[in-house]
Structure formats: structure tokens, C-alpha cells
Coordinates of C-alpha atoms and ligand atoms in Angstrom, one line a residue:
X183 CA 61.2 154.6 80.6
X184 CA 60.3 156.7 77.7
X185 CA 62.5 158.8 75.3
X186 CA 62.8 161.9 77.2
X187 CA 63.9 160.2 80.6
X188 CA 66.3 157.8 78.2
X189 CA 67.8 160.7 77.0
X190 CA 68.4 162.4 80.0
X191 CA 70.1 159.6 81.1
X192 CA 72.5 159.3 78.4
X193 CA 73.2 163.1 79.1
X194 CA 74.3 162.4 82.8
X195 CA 76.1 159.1 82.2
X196 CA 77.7 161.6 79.4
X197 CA 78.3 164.2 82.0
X198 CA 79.9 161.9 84.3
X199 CA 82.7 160.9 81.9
X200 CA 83.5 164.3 80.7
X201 CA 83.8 165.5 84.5
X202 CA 86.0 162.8 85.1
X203 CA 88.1 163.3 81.8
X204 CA 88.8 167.2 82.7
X205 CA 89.7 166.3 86.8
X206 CA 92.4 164.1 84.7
X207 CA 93.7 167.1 82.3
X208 CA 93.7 168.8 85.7
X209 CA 96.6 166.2 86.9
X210 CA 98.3 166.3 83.3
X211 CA 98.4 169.7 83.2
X212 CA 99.6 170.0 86.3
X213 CA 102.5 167.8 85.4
X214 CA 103.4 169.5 82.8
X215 CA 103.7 173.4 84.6
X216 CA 104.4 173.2 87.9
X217 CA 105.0 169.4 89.8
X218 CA 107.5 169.1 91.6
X219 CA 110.0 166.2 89.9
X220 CA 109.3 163.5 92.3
X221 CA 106.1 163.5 92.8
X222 CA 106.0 161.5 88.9
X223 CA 105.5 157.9 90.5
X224 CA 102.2 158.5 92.5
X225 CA 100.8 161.0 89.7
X226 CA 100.9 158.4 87.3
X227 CA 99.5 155.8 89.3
X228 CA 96.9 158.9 90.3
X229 CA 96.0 159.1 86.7
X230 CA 95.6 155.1 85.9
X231 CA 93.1 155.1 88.4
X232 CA 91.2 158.0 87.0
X233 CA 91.7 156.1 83.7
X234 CA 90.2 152.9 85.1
X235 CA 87.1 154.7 86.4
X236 CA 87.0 156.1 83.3
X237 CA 86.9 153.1 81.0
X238 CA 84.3 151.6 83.6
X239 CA 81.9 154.5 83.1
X240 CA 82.7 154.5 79.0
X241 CA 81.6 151.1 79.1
X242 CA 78.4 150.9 81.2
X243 CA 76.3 148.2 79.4
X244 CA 73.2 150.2 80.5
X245 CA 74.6 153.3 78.1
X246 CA 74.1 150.4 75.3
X247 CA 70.8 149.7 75.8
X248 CA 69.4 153.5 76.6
X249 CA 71.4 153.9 73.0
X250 CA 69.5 150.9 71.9
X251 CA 66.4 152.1 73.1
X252 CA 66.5 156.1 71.2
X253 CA 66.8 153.6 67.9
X254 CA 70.9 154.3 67.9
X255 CA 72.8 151.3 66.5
X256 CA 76.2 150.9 65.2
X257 CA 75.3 150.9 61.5
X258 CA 72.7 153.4 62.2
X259 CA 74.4 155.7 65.2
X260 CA 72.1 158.5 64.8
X261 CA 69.0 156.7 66.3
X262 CA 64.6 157.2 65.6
X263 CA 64.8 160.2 62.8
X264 CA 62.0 162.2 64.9
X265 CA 64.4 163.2 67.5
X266 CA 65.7 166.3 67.0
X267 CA 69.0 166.9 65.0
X268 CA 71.2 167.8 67.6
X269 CA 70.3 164.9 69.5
X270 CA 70.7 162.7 66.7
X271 CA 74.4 164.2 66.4
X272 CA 75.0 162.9 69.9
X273 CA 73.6 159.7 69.9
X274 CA 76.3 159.3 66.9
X275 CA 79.2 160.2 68.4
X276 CA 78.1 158.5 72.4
X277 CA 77.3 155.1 69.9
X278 CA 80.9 155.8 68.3
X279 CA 83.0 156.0 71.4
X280 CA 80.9 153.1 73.2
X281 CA 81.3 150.9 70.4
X282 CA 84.8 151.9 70.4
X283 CA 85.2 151.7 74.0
X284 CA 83.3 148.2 74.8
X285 CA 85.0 146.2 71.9
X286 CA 88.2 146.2 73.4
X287 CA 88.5 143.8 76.6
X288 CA 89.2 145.3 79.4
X289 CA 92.7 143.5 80.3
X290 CA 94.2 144.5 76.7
X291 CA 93.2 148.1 78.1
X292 CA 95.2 147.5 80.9
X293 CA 98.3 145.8 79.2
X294 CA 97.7 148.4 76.4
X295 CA 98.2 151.1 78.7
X296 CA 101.4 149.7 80.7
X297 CA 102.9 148.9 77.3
X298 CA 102.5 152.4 76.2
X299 CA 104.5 154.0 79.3
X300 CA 107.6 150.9 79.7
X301 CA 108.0 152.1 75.5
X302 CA 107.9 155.8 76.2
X303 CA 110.6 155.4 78.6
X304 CA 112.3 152.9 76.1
X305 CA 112.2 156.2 73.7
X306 CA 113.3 158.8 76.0
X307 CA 116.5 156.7 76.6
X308 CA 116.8 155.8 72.8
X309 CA 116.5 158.9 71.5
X310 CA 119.4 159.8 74.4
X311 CA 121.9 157.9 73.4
X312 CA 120.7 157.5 69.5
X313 CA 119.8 153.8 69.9
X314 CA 116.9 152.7 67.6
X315 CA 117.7 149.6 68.2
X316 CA 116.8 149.3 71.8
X317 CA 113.4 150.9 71.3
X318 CA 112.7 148.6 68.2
X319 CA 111.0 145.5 70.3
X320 CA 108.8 148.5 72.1
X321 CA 107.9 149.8 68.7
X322 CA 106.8 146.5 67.2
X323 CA 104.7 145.5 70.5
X324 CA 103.2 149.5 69.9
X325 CA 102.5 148.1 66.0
X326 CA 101.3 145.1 67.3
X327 CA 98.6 146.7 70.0
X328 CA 97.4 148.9 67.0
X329 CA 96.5 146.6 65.0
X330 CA 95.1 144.5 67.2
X331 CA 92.7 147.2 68.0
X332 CA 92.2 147.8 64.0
X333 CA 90.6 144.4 64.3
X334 CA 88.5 144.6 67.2
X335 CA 87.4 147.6 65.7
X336 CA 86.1 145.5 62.3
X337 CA 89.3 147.0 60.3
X338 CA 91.1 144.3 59.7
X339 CA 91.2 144.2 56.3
X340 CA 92.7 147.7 56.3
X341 CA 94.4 148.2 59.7
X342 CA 96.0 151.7 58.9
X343 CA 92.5 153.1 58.3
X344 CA 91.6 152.0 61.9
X345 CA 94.0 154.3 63.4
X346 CA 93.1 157.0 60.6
X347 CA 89.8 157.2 62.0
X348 CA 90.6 157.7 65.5
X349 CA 92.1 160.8 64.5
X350 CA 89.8 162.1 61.5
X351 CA 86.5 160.4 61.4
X352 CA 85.2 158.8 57.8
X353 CA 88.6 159.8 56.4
X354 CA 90.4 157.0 54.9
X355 CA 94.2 156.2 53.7
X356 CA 93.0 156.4 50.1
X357 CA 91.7 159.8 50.2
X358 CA 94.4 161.5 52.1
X359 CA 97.1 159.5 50.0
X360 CA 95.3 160.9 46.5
X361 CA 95.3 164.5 48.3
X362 CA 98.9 164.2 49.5
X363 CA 99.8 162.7 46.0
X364 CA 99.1 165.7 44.3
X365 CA 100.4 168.3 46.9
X366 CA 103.9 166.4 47.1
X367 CA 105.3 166.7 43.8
X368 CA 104.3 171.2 43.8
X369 CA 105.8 171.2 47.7
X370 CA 109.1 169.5 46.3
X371 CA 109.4 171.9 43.5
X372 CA 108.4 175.0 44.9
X373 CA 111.2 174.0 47.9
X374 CA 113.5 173.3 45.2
X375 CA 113.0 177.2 43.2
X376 CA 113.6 178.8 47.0
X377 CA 116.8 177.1 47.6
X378 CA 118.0 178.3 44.4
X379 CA 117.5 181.8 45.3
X380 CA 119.9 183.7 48.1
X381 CA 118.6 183.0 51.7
X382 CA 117.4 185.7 53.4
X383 CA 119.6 187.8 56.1
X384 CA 118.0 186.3 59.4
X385 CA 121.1 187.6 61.5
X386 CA 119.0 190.0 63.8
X387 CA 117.3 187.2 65.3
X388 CA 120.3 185.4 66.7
X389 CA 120.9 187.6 69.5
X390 CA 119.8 188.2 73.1
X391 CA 115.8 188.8 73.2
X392 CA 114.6 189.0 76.9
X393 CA 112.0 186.4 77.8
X394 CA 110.2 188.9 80.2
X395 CA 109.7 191.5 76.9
X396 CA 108.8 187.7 74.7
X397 CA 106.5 187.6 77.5
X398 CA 104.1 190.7 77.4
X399 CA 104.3 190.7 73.6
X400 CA 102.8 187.3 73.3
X401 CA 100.0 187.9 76.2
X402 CA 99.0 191.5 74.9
X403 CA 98.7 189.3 71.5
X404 CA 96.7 186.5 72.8
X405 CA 94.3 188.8 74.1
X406 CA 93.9 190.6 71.1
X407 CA 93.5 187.5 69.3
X408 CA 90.4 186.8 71.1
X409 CA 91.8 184.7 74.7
X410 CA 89.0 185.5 77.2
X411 CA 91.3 185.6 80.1
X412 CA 88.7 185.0 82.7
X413 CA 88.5 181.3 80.6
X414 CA 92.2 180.6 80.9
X415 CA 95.8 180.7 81.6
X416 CA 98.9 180.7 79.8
X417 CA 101.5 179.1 81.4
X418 CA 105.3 177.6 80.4
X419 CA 106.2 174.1 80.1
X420 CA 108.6 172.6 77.8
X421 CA 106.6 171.2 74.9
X422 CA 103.8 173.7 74.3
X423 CA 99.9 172.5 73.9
X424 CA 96.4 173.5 75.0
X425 CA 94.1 171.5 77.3
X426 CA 90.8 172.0 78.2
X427 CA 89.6 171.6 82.2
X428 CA 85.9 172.4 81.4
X429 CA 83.7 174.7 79.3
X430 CA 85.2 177.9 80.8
X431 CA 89.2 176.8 81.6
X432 CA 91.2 176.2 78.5
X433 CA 94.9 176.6 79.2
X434 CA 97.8 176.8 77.1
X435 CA 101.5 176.7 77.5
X436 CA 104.3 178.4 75.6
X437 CA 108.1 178.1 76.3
X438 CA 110.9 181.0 75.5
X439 CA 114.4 180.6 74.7
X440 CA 116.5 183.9 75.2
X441 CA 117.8 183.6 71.5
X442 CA 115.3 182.6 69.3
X443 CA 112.3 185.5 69.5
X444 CA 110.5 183.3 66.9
X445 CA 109.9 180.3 68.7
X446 CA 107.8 181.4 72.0
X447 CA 106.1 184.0 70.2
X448 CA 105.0 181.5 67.2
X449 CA 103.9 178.9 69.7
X450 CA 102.0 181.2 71.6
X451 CA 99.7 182.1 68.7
X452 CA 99.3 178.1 67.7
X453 CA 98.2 177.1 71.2
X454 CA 95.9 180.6 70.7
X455 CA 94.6 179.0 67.6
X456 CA 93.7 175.5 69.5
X457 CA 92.4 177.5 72.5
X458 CA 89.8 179.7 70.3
X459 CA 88.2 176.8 69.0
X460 CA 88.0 175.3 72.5
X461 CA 86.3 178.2 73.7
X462 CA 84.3 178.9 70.9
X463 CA 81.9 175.4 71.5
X464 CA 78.1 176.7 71.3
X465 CA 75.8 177.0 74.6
X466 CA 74.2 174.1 73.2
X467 CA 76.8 171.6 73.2
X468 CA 78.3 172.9 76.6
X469 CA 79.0 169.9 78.8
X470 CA 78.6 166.9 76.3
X471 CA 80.7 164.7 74.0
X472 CA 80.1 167.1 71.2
X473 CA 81.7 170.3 73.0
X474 CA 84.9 168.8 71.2
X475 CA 87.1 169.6 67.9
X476 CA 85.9 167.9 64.7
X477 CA 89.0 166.1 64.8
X478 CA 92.7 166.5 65.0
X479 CA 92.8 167.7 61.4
X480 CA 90.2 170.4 61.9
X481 CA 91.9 171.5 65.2
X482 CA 95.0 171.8 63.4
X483 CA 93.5 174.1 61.0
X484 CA 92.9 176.5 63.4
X485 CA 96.2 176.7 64.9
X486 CA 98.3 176.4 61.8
X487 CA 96.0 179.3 60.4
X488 CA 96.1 181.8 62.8
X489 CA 100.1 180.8 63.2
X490 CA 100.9 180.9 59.8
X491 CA 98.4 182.4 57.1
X492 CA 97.5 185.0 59.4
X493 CA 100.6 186.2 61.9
X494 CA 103.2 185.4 59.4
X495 CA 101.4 187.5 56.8
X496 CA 102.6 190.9 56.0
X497 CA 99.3 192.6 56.5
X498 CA 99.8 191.1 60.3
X499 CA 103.1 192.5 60.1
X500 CA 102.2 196.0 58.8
X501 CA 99.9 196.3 62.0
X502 CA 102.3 195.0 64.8
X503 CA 106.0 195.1 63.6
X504 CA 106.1 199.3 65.2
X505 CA 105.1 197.7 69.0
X506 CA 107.4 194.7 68.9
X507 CA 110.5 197.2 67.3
X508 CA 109.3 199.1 70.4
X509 CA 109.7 196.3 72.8
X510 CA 113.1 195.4 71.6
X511 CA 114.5 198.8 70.1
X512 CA 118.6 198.1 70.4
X513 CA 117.7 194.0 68.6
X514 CA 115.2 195.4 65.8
X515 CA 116.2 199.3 65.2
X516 CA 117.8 198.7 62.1
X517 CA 115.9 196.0 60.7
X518 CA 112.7 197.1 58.3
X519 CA 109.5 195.5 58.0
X520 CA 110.4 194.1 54.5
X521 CA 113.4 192.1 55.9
X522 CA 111.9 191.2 59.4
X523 CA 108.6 189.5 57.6
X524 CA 110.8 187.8 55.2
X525 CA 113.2 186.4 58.0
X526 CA 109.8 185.1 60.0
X527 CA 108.8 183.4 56.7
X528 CA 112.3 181.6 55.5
X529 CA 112.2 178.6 53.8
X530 CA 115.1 175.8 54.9
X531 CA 115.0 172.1 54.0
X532 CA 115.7 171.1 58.0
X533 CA 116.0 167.1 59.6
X534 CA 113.4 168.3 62.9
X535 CA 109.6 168.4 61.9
X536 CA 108.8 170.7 64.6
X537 CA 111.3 173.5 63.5
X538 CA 109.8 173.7 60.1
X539 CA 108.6 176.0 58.1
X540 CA 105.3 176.4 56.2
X541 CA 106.3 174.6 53.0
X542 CA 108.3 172.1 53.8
X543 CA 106.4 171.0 56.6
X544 CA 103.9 168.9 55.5
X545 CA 106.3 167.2 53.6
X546 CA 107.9 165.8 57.1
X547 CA 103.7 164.5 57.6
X548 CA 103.7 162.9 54.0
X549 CA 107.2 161.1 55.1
X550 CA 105.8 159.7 57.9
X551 CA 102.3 158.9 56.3
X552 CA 104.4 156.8 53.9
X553 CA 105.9 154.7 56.8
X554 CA 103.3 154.5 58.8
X555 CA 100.8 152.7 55.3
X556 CA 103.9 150.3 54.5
X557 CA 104.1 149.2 58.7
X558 CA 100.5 148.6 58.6
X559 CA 100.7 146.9 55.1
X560 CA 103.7 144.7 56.3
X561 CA 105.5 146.0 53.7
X562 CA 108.1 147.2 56.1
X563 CA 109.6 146.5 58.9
X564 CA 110.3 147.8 61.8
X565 CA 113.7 146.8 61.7
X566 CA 114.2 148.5 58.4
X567 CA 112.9 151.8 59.4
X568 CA 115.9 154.2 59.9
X569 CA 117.2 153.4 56.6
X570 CA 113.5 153.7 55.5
X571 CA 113.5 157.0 57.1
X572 CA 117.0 158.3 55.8
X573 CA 115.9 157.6 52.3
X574 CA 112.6 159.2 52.3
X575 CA 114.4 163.0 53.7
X576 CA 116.6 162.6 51.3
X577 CA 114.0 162.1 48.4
X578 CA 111.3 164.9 49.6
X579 CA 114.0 167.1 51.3
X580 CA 117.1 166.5 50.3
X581 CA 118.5 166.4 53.8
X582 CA 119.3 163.2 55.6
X583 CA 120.0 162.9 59.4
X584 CA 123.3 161.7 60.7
X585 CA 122.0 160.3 64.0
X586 CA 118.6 158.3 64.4
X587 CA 117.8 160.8 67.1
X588 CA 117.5 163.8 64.8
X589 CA 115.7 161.6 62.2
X590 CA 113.3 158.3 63.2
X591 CA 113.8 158.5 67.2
X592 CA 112.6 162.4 66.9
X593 CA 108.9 162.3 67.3
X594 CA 107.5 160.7 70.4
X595 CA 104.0 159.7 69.2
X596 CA 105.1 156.2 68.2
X597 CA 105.8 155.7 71.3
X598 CA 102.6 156.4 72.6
X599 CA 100.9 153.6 69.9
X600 CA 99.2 157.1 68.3
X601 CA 100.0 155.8 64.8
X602 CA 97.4 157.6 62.1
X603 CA 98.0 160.8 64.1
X604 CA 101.0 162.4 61.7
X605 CA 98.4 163.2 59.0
X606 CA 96.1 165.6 60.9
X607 CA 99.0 168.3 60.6
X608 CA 99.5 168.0 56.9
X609 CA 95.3 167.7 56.5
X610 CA 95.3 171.0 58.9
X611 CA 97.3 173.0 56.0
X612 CA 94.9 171.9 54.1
X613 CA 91.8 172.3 55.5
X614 CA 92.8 175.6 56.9
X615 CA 93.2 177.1 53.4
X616 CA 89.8 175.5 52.0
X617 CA 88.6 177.5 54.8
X618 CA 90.6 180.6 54.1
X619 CA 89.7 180.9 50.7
X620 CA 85.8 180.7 51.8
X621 CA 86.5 183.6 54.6
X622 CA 88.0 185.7 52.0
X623 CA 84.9 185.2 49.9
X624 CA 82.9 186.0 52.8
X625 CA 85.4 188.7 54.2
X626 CA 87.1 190.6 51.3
X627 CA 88.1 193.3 53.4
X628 CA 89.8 190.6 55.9
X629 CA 93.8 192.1 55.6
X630 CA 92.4 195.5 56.3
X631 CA 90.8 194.4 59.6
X632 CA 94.4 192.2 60.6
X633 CA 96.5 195.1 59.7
X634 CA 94.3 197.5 61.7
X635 CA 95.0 194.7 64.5
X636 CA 91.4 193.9 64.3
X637 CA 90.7 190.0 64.6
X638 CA 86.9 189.9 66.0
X639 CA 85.6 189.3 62.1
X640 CA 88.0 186.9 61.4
X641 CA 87.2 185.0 64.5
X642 CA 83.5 185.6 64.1
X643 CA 83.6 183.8 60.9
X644 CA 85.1 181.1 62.5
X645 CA 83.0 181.1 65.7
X646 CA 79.7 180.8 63.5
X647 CA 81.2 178.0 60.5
X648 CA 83.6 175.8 62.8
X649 CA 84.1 176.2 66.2
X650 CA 80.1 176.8 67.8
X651 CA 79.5 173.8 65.7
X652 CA 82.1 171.2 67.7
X653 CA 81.9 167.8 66.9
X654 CA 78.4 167.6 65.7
X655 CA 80.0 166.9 61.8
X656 CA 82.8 164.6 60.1
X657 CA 85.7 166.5 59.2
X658 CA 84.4 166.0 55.4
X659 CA 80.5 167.1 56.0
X660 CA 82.3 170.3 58.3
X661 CA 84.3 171.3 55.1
X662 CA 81.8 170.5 52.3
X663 CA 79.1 173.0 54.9
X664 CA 81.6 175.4 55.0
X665 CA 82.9 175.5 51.7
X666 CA 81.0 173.5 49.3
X667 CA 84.3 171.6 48.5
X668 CA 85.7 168.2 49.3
X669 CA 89.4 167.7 50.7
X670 CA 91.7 169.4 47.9
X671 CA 95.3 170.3 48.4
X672 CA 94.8 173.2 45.5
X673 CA 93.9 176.3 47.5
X674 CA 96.9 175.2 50.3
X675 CA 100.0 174.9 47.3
X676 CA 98.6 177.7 45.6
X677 CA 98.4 180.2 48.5
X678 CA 102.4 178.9 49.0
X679 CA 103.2 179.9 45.6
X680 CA 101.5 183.1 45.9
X681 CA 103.0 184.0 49.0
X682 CA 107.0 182.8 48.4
X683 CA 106.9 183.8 44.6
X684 CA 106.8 187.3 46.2
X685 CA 108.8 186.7 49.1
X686 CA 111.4 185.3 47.3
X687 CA 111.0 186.9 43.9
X688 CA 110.5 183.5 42.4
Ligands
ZN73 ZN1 98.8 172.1 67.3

């Protein structure tokens, strides 16, 4: 066989998985919008068989030894240096999932996988009836599992970093613990100068908002945010997200609650964020492995951006604020632009990660990054953590939660084993600003354009220096292209200041 055919055959064996991957989002997706409650038993059993097929494909020997063959090993993943660059970008990342994929034995993949969904239940009912304690064996078996795949993976001298780089490739604990190091300490004061100053009058937005009028607002949005809406849907489900189905079906989900206007529209222009970058994958990665975020962090970075640095800006605000007074005229008629933009931006030390706002936020990530470095160490244990937990809100918050539920039982990735995942949203902030402060260079007219309600530069920028690129870089290479910087938490604290020294009249 020579190179060419080799090639082509790590392209269809490629293919194959990805095909089967989205049929499985199908399912999932479908859970999440529109199954009807019992049909939950043969679903799951519907998508542990997809799973199975799956991990038989991943792990094909003959994928090694066409890998093998193009020169691509696991200490040199990019293969023979005459091939072109972007096949060289995905012979790395096919080598990195294989090798990934056929270290683990295939009957810990199994028990992995059964563990995971007996704990999740263990944490719907914990978090129920606020017992930690009964989810505590599930937790440590979820710890266990991790690390065990740390080690297979050839990190066990440093477990937490195995996880880490499931979720942000060739980042490691030390460099996000010397970025988060220096952003804590700024986040803590900067909380501690807008607490001392009255809270603003957010009184208008506890009342009735229709979910029909929530409704238009945020799809007439999306579109003008750049959703091709012959690529996707927007549906409801409880917890919002975006999955893709295939190059041309990217879907996301919001939910409304009649009395918080905030909270359907905000999510709607996250999931937007997520879904651009999905559908902003060049024609020549369609199809393949590297038709895929950069990793969590970078994906993050486009939703947290276009959520909060653009539509809770004021330029955003200037645009849009006459058209949503318009669709809610007896909630809003009173209420200026100055006091709606600075209810939309409050700042509130809260116990519920999810509810936060922009600045205390990521200090709910470096909370949990704290735990997750001193389980891995052994430093901690399990046992231990909801006092752990307590004491760490109190010391970056100043808020501590009464009941487990609203403090260590809230989250549910733990459940799930995805430990190393909390950072990305934290890193997200950050990268999202490095980024900014780049597009501003680029783009010094950019508020003009949002204000006019004109996003296509804004999302050009993007398209061409993140998201037609996909997974061909590390976060780190992405950022240092696109920026010239390595990871710094400077431009993400300082825009903060900026923006709540004004808002607040710090
Ligand atoms: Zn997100």
C-alpha cells in the first residue's frame, strides 16, 4: 500500500467513527428535547451499544499500523515531514485519541462506563435529599477510575495533569495554577470594592416576562448573531448546551423561566457562541477529527465572549435596548438604558456557579481547581470535602452554603468522572480576552459595528483566527498564532476593572 491509499484509509476509518459519534448526539439530543419519560431504559442501553461499536472502531489495530506506516508515532504524532501540513495535523490528533483509546482495556471501558451512570443516579438522589454522604463511596470509585486512567495514560507521576489534558491539550496544572494564582488575589479585591458600593436597583426584572416575547427576542438575536438557520435548531430543554449532528446540524437549547428575562436570553447567546464555532470549521477539515473545538477552554472562549464582553456591553446595549423595551413596554417603560445595562451586569458573591456573574465566576472554577489538585495529590479526601468546600467559599467569596446541595453536591460533572473539566471555564475568561484585545487591535472600530447591531466583522475575525482552524493547534500554539501571547490572566482582570470601575463608580 503506498501513502496516498494509507491515507485514504485513515480518512474512512476516521469517517466511520465520526458518523457513528453524531447518530449518538442524535439519541442524546433527542433525550434531552423531546423523549418521552419512559422511553430512558432502552435509550441508554441504545446508546451503550453505539458506544461499544464505537470504542471497537477507535481501537482498530489496523488504524495503528496505517498510523505507523505515514511515519506517525506517539512521541512523534505528526508522522514523515514531507506530507503536507494539514495531514500532519491529523495524523496528530488520530495518533492522540488511538493511543488514548487502545491503552485502556476494554473491560475497564465497560466497568468505567456502568460506574459512571449507578454514581450519577447516586448524585441525583444526594443532591435531593442533601446527602453527601451517600454519594461519597461513588465519588471515590469516580477518583479511583481517573486515576487509573492517568496511569495507563503514562501520567502517573502527576495524575491531575492526565485529566487536564483530556480537556485542554499540552496544558498542565502548573501553568494554569501560576495563571490562576495571579488572577485570584485582583478577582477577590475587585469583588470586595463592588460590595462596598450600593447594589444596583434590579427590581424591574422580578416580574412577569412572557416566554413567547423571551422567545422571538432571543431567535431574531441568534440570527443576527450569525446562526445559519438552515444548519440548526434551537430547541428547550432544561440544562442548555450545543451539540453537533454533522457539519451542517448544530443545535442548541435554551430554557425560559417567566420571571427571570435574564436567564433564557443570556443562555441563548452562550449556546450561540458554542454553535458559531461549530459552524465555523473550514471546508477542509469538514468530516474529520479535526472539524472540532481546540478544546474546552477555547470553546468556552467563544461562548463566554459573545455572552459577556459582547451582549452585556453597553455598546450592545445602546443598539438593542429600544427593540427589547418594545417587546416588553408595561415591564421596561420606565426603566433607562443606564440602569437596565447595570442590572444585566450586577455583581453578587452567590453559593451556585452557574448563576454567577462575570467576576466572581471564575472564582467558583479556581475553588474547584483547588479541590480537584489536593484529590489527585491525596492531599484530601474525599470524605473531607464539604468542609473543604465550605471553607474555600468562604475564603474567595465570603459566602458559605448551608446545605451540601447548594455547595459540593451542586455540580454534576464529578459524577460523570470528568475531573480536569472545571478549569476550561475559568481558562475561557481568559483566553477570550487575549483574544479580544487582539480583535480590538485588528478591529478598532468593533463597538461601532455591535452598536449598529452589526456582528459579521466580529465574527469574521473569528471565523479566519479560531474557528476555520478547528483542532489543527494546542490551545497554547492557537493563542500564541493569534495573539503572539502565552496564557496570561492580565488582559481578562483588567478589562473587569475597566468595565465595573465604571459601572459601579469604583
Ligand atoms: Zn458553555
Amino acid at each position: 500500500m503506498n501513502r496516498a491509499d494509507a491515507l485514504s484509509r485513515l480518512h474512512e476509518f476516521d469517517r466511520a467513527h465520526r458518523l457513528i459519534a453524531h447518530a449518538s448526539s442524535v439519541l442524546q439530543w433527542d433525550q434531552e428535547t423531546g423523549m418521552p419519560p419512559r422511553a430512558v431504559v432502552e435509550r441508554s442501553e441504545q446508546l451503550a451499544a453505539l458506544e461499544a461499536v464505537a470504542h471497537e472502531r477507535a481501537t482498530d489495530p489496523r488504524i495503528g499500523e496505517l498510523l505507523e506506516r505515514l511515519g506517525s508515532t506517539s512521541s512523534d504524532p505528526r508522522g514523515d515531514d514531507s506530507l503536507p501540513g494539514l495531514e500532519r495535523d491529523f495524523l496528530r490528533v488520530l495518533r492522540r485519541e488511538y493511543d488514548k483509546d487502545v491503552l485502556l482495556p476494554v473491560e475497564f471501558v465497560a466497568s468505567c462506563a456502568r460506574d459512571e451512570g449507578l454514581s450519577q443516579a447516586a448524585w441525583i438522589e444526594a443532591r435531593k435529599r442533601n446527602d453527601f454522604a451517600s454519594f461519597a463511596p461513588h465519588l471515590s470509585l469516580m477518583l479511583d477510575h481517573a486515576k487509573e486512567k492517568s496511569r495507563l495514560w503514562g501520567f502517573g507521576s502527576s495524575p491531575y495533569n492526565g485529566q487536564l489534558d483530556l480537556h485542554e491539550p499540552g496544558m498542565d496544572e502548573r501553568a494554569i495554577a501560576t495563571c490562576f494564582d495571579a488572577l485570584r488575589p485582583r478577582l477577590s479585591s475587585l469583588v470586595a470594592r463592588i460590595s462596598a458600593r450600593p447594589a444596583p436597583d434590579t427590581s424591574f426584572l422580578d416580574q412577569e416576562y412572557p416566554v413567547e416575547a423571551q422567545d422571538a427576542f432571543g431567535r431574531e438575536l441568534r440570527t443576527d448573531l450569525g446562526f445559519q438557520s438552515d444548519r440548526g435548531r434551537l430547541d428547550l430543554s432544561a440544562h442548555p448546551f450545543t451539540t453537533t449532528l454533522g457539519a451542517d446540524d448544530v443545535r442548541i437549547t435554551t430554557r425560559y423561566e417567566p420571571r427571570n428575562l435574564l436567564s433564557g436570553l443570556f443562555s441563548t447567546v452562550h449556546e450561540t457562541g458554542h454553535a458559531l464555532y461549530e459552524l465555523g470549521y473550514g471546508d477542509d477539515l469538514r468530516g474529520s477529527c479535526l472539524a472540532d473545538g481546540a478544546s474546552m477552554g477555547i470553546h468556552e472562549s467563544q461562548s463566554r465572549l459573545w455572552e459577556n464582553v459582547m451582549a452585556r456591553s453597553l455598546p450592545f446595549w445602546r443598539g438593542r435596548y429600544a427593540t427589547l423595551q418594545a417587546r416588553f413596554p408595561k415591564q421596561l417603560n420606565g426603566v433607562d438604558l443606564e440602569a437596565f445595562y447595570k442590572a444585566v451586569n450586577v455583581v453578587r458573591p452567590s453559593l451556585i456557579r452557574v448563576d454567577a456573574d462575570e467576576v466572581t465566576y471564575s472564582l467558583h472554577v479556581i475553588l474547584r481547581f483547588d479541590l480537584e489538585r489536593r484529590l489527585f495529590a491525596g492531599t484530601l479526601e474525599v470524605a473531607d470535602l464539604p468542609h473543604a468546600w465550605r471553607e474555600g467559599m468562604k475564603k474567595y467569596l465570603g459566602v458559605e452554603p448551608a446545605r451540601d446541595s447548594d455547595g459540593v453536591l451542586q455540580d454534576i460533572h464529578w459524577s460523570m468522572g470528568a475531573f480536569g473539566y472545571f478549569p476550561s471555564y475559568a481558562l475561557g475568561n481568559i483566553y477570550g480576552l487575549q483574544f479580544w484585545r487582539a480583535l480590538r487591535r485588528d478591529l478598532p472600530r468593533i463597538d461601532e459595528s455591535i452598536e449598529a447591531g452589526r456582528f459579521t466583522d466580529l465574527l469574521a475575525w473569528f471565523r479566519e483566527k479560531v474557528h476555520s482552524k478547528g483542532r489543527r493547534s494546542d490551545p497554547a500554539e492557537l493563542l500564541e498564532a493569534t495573539t503572539g501571547e502565552t496564557l496570561s490572566a492580565d488582559a481578562f482582570i483588567e478589562y473587569l476593572e475597566r468595565k465595573y470601575a465604571d459601572a459601579y463608580s469604583l
